[in-house]
Coordinates of C-alpha atoms and ligand atoms in Angstrom, one line a residue:
M30 CA 35.6 5.8 44.9
Q31 CA 37.6 3.1 46.8
I32 CA 40.5 1.4 45.0
I33 CA 41.0 -2.2 46.0
T34 CA 43.8 -4.5 45.0
E35 CA 43.4 -7.6 47.0
P36 CA 40.7 -10.2 46.1
E37 CA 40.0 -11.1 49.8
Q38 CA 39.3 -7.4 50.6
M39 CA 37.0 -7.0 47.5
Q40 CA 35.2 -10.2 48.5
A41 CA 34.7 -8.9 52.1
I42 CA 33.3 -5.6 50.8
A43 CA 31.0 -7.3 48.3
E44 CA 29.7 -9.7 51.0
K45 CA 29.0 -6.7 53.3
L46 CA 27.2 -4.9 50.4
R47 CA 25.0 -7.9 49.9
L48 CA 24.2 -8.2 53.6
N49 CA 23.2 -4.5 53.4
R50 CA 20.8 -5.4 50.5
Q51 CA 22.8 -3.5 48.0
F52 CA 22.3 -4.5 44.3
I53 CA 25.8 -4.9 42.8
G54 CA 26.6 -4.3 39.1
V55 CA 30.1 -5.1 37.7
V56 CA 31.9 -3.9 34.6
M57 CA 35.0 -5.9 33.8
T58 CA 37.7 -4.2 31.7
M59 CA 41.4 -4.5 30.9
G60 CA 41.8 -0.8 31.5
A61 CA 42.7 1.9 28.9
L62 CA 39.2 3.1 29.5
H63 CA 37.3 4.7 26.6
E64 CA 33.8 5.9 25.7
G65 CA 32.7 2.2 25.2
H66 CA 33.6 1.3 28.8
L67 CA 32.0 4.5 30.2
S68 CA 28.8 3.5 28.4
L69 CA 28.9 0.1 30.2
I70 CA 29.4 1.9 33.6
K71 CA 26.4 4.1 32.9
L72 CA 24.3 1.1 32.1
A73 CA 25.4 -0.6 35.3
Q74 CA 24.5 2.5 37.3
Q75 CA 21.0 2.6 35.8
T76 CA 20.3 -0.9 37.1
A77 CA 22.5 -1.4 40.2
G78 CA 22.9 0.6 43.4
T79 CA 26.6 -0.1 43.7
T80 CA 29.0 -0.3 40.7
I81 CA 32.2 -2.2 40.8
L82 CA 34.7 -1.6 37.9
T83 CA 37.5 -4.1 37.5
I84 CA 40.7 -3.4 35.7
F85 CA 43.0 -6.3 35.0
V86 CA 45.1 -7.1 32.0
N87 CA 44.5 -10.8 32.1
P88 CA 47.6 -12.7 30.9
S89 CA 45.8 -16.0 30.4
Q90 CA 43.7 -14.7 27.5
F91 CA 46.7 -13.5 25.4
G92 CA 48.5 -15.9 23.1
I93 CA 52.3 -16.0 23.1
N94 CA 52.5 -13.8 20.0
E95 CA 49.9 -11.3 21.1
D96 CA 50.3 -7.9 22.7
L97 CA 50.2 -8.7 26.5
H98 CA 53.4 -6.7 27.2
Q99 CA 52.5 -3.8 25.0
Y100 CA 48.9 -3.6 26.0
P101 CA 48.2 0.0 27.1
R102 CA 48.1 0.5 30.9
P103 CA 47.3 4.2 31.6
F104 CA 46.3 3.5 35.2
E105 CA 46.2 7.1 36.6
Q106 CA 44.1 8.2 33.6
D107 CA 41.8 5.2 34.2
V108 CA 41.4 6.1 37.9
A109 CA 40.5 9.7 37.0
L110 CA 37.9 8.5 34.4
A111 CA 36.4 6.0 36.8
R112 CA 36.2 8.6 39.6
A113 CA 34.5 11.1 37.1
A114 CA 32.1 8.4 36.1
E115 CA 31.2 7.9 39.9
V116 CA 32.2 4.3 40.1
D117 CA 31.8 3.1 43.7
Y118 CA 34.7 0.6 43.8
L119 CA 37.6 0.0 41.5
F120 CA 39.1 -3.5 41.8
A121 CA 42.6 -3.4 40.2
P122 CA 44.6 -6.5 41.3
E123 CA 48.1 -7.4 40.4
A124 CA 48.6 -10.6 38.3
K125 CA 50.3 -12.4 41.3
S126 CA 47.2 -12.0 43.5
I127 CA 44.9 -13.4 40.8
Y128 CA 47.2 -16.1 39.6
P129 CA 49.5 -17.0 42.6
E130 CA 52.4 -19.3 41.9
N131 CA 50.5 -22.5 42.5
H132 CA 47.4 -21.6 40.5
Q133 CA 46.2 -24.7 38.7
T134 CA 42.5 -24.6 37.9
T135 CA 41.2 -23.1 34.7
L136 CA 38.0 -23.3 32.7
E137 CA 37.7 -25.0 29.3
C138 CA 35.1 -23.7 26.9
G139 CA 33.1 -26.0 24.7
P140 CA 32.8 -25.7 20.9
L141 CA 31.5 -22.1 21.1
G142 CA 34.8 -21.0 22.5
K143 CA 36.8 -22.9 19.9
R144 CA 35.4 -21.5 16.6
F145 CA 35.8 -18.2 14.8
E146 CA 37.9 -15.9 17.2
G147 CA 38.6 -19.0 19.3
E148 CA 40.2 -20.8 16.3
R149 CA 42.4 -17.7 15.5
R150 CA 43.3 -17.3 19.2
P151 CA 43.6 -20.8 20.7
G152 CA 42.9 -20.7 24.4
H153 CA 41.7 -17.1 24.4
F154 CA 38.2 -17.9 25.5
N155 CA 39.4 -20.3 28.2
G156 CA 41.4 -17.4 29.6
V157 CA 38.4 -15.1 29.4
A158 CA 36.0 -17.7 31.0
T159 CA 38.5 -18.3 33.8
I160 CA 39.1 -14.7 34.7
V161 CA 35.4 -13.7 34.3
T162 CA 34.4 -16.5 36.7
K163 CA 37.1 -15.5 39.2
L164 CA 36.0 -11.9 39.0
F165 CA 32.4 -13.0 39.5
H166 CA 33.4 -14.8 42.7
I167 CA 35.4 -11.8 43.9
T168 CA 32.9 -9.1 43.2
K169 CA 29.7 -11.1 43.8
P170 CA 27.5 -9.1 41.4
H171 CA 23.8 -9.4 40.7
I172 CA 24.3 -8.1 37.2
A173 CA 27.3 -7.8 34.9
I174 CA 27.5 -5.6 31.8
F175 CA 29.5 -6.7 28.7
G176 CA 29.8 -4.9 25.3
E177 CA 28.4 -6.3 22.1
K178 CA 31.6 -5.3 20.4
D179 CA 33.1 -8.6 21.6
A180 CA 30.0 -10.6 20.4
Q181 CA 31.6 -14.0 20.7
Q182 CA 33.0 -13.2 24.2
L183 CA 29.5 -12.2 25.2
A184 CA 28.0 -15.4 23.9
V185 CA 30.8 -17.4 25.7
I186 CA 30.0 -15.6 29.0
R187 CA 26.2 -16.2 28.6
Q188 CA 26.9 -19.9 28.0
L189 CA 29.2 -20.0 31.0
V190 CA 26.6 -18.4 33.3
K191 CA 24.0 -21.0 32.0
D192 CA 26.3 -24.0 32.2
L193 CA 27.6 -23.2 35.7
N194 CA 24.2 -22.1 37.1
L195 CA 25.6 -18.7 38.1
D196 CA 23.0 -16.4 39.6
I197 CA 24.1 -13.4 37.6
K198 CA 22.2 -11.5 35.0
I199 CA 24.2 -10.6 31.9
I200 CA 23.3 -7.4 30.3
S201 CA 24.7 -6.5 26.9
A202 CA 25.5 -3.0 25.8
P203 CA 25.5 -1.7 22.2
I204 CA 28.7 -0.9 20.3
I205 CA 29.9 2.7 20.6
R206 CA 31.3 4.0 17.3
E207 CA 33.6 6.8 16.3
E208 CA 32.3 9.4 13.9
N209 CA 33.5 7.4 10.9
G210 CA 31.8 4.2 12.1
L211 CA 34.9 2.6 13.6
A212 CA 34.0 0.6 16.7
V213 CA 35.6 2.2 19.8
S214 CA 38.3 -0.2 21.2
S215 CA 41.4 0.1 23.4
R216 CA 43.5 -1.2 20.5
N217 CA 42.5 1.8 18.3
I218 CA 45.4 3.7 19.8
Y219 CA 47.7 1.5 17.7
L220 CA 46.2 2.9 14.5
S221 CA 47.8 5.8 12.6
S222 CA 45.4 8.4 11.3
Q223 CA 45.5 6.9 7.8
E224 CA 44.8 3.4 9.2
R225 CA 42.0 4.7 11.4
S226 CA 40.2 6.2 8.3
A227 CA 40.8 3.0 6.3
A228 CA 39.4 0.9 9.2
A229 CA 36.0 2.6 8.7
I230 CA 35.5 -0.1 5.9
L231 CA 34.5 -2.6 8.6
Y232 CA 31.4 -0.6 9.5
K233 CA 30.7 0.2 5.8
G234 CA 30.8 -3.6 5.3
I235 CA 28.2 -4.2 8.0
C236 CA 26.0 -1.5 6.5
H237 CA 26.4 -3.0 3.0
A238 CA 25.5 -6.5 4.4
A239 CA 22.4 -5.1 6.2
Q240 CA 21.3 -3.4 3.0
R241 CA 21.8 -6.6 0.9
V242 CA 19.8 -8.7 3.4
G243 CA 17.1 -5.9 3.4
Q244 CA 17.0 -6.4 -0.4
Q245 CA 16.0 -10.0 0.2
E246 CA 19.4 -11.5 -0.8
K247 CA 19.3 -14.9 0.9
N248 CA 22.8 -16.0 0.1
L249 CA 24.8 -15.0 3.2
L250 CA 28.0 -16.5 1.9
A251 CA 27.8 -14.3 -1.2
I252 CA 27.2 -11.2 0.9
A253 CA 30.1 -12.0 3.2
A254 CA 32.3 -12.4 0.1
E255 CA 31.2 -9.0 -1.1
V256 CA 32.2 -7.5 2.2
E257 CA 35.5 -9.3 2.1
Q258 CA 36.1 -7.8 -1.3
M259 CA 35.3 -4.3 0.0
I260 CA 37.9 -4.8 2.7
L261 CA 40.5 -6.1 0.2
S262 CA 39.9 -3.1 -2.1
T263 CA 40.7 -0.7 0.8
P264 CA 44.4 0.3 0.8
G265 CA 46.2 -1.1 3.8
C266 CA 43.3 -3.4 4.8
S267 CA 43.0 -7.1 4.6
P268 CA 40.2 -9.4 5.9
D269 CA 40.9 -12.2 8.4
Y270 CA 37.3 -13.6 8.4
V271 CA 33.9 -12.2 7.4
I272 CA 31.1 -14.6 8.3
F273 CA 27.4 -14.6 9.2
I274 CA 26.3 -16.4 12.3
N275 CA 22.8 -17.4 13.4
E276 CA 22.2 -15.1 16.4
E277 CA 20.5 -17.8 18.4
T278 CA 23.1 -20.6 18.0
F279 CA 26.2 -18.6 17.2
E280 CA 26.8 -21.1 14.4
L281 CA 27.9 -20.3 10.8
A282 CA 24.9 -19.3 8.7
D283 CA 24.9 -19.6 4.9
T284 CA 21.3 -18.9 3.9
A285 CA 18.9 -16.2 5.3
E286 CA 15.5 -17.4 6.5
E287 CA 12.7 -14.9 6.9
G288 CA 12.1 -13.9 10.5
K289 CA 15.5 -15.2 11.8
E290 CA 18.3 -13.0 13.1
Y291 CA 21.9 -13.1 12.0
R292 CA 25.0 -11.3 12.9
L293 CA 27.9 -10.4 10.6
L294 CA 31.2 -11.0 12.4
L295 CA 34.3 -9.4 10.9
A296 CA 38.0 -9.5 11.8
A297 CA 40.4 -7.5 9.6
Y298 CA 43.7 -5.8 9.6
S299 CA 44.2 -2.1 9.1
G300 CA 48.0 -2.0 8.7
K301 CA 49.3 -4.3 11.4
V302 CA 46.4 -3.7 13.8
R303 CA 43.8 -6.5 14.0
L304 CA 40.3 -5.2 14.5
I305 CA 37.0 -7.0 15.2
D306 CA 33.5 -5.7 14.6
N307 CA 30.0 -7.0 14.2
G308 CA 26.4 -6.1 13.5
K309 CA 23.1 -7.7 14.1
I310 CA 21.2 -8.2 10.8
P311 CA 17.6 -9.5 10.9
A312 CA 16.2 -11.2 7.8
Ligands
LIG13 O1 36.6 -7.6 27.3 C1 37.5 -7.5 28.0 O2 38.1 -6.4 28.3 C2 38.1 -8.7 28.6 O3 38.1 -9.8 27.8 C3 37.5 -9.1 30.0 C4 36.0 -9.4 29.9 C5 37.6 -7.9 31.0 C6 38.2 -10.3 30.6 O4 39.5 -10.1 30.8

């Protein structure tokens, strides 16, 4: 595995790979690699001949009161995991080579990037869209794998690829869960063991919602309220938002229509740790 830190060098390698008819798959991460990331790498390797992993804690997607400076950066451990996973290239730039002093141009998401998570974290998806686009231009992939765990991020990236006519296929990967149902995330390391057990309520909420829709309950607002109540009744937990969206439009859904697909989106705190999760629920 070759480690590259300079965008120009990565671009030159990617260009050469393309000239040699290599099919490139990229997995973008902020490091602190876990099972979820490893599943994305595996998926990339199943489709692409060459896999590029990027590790970059992107400052422009963090709000001023968020955890940019505390965000875990176990780089040596990440390198070992990437090597063991047989990644071909690891692109791990420093912030100053991605955002040099006179960097001025950023992307602005439309309404999709401003609701739900975007409303709670203003500017977050603009930062994601900007870095993802930059990394697309640097790694020149044919395919890119993103996890369903960040469902709205995935929707924003699909929209970005469509809006900007990028010739890249976006492949989504299912959420990887711990034994108790908690979705695997780099931020789980902030949880105490008590908070970790309590956080299983998010997945229980998704299962409850799926069951209620399966029982032909059409009132999605009422189901979301039940899930919110489940979270509120769990010691140490509090909901931020629990909503259903229409899977096709990523807009708020209040009533289930037979044959349509919905997704329950949850954001909740276990202790001080903010967690997000989601599950696809067909009606
Ligand atoms: O999902 C993430 O880890 C990040 O948002 C991404 C896509 C790597 C962009 O920084």
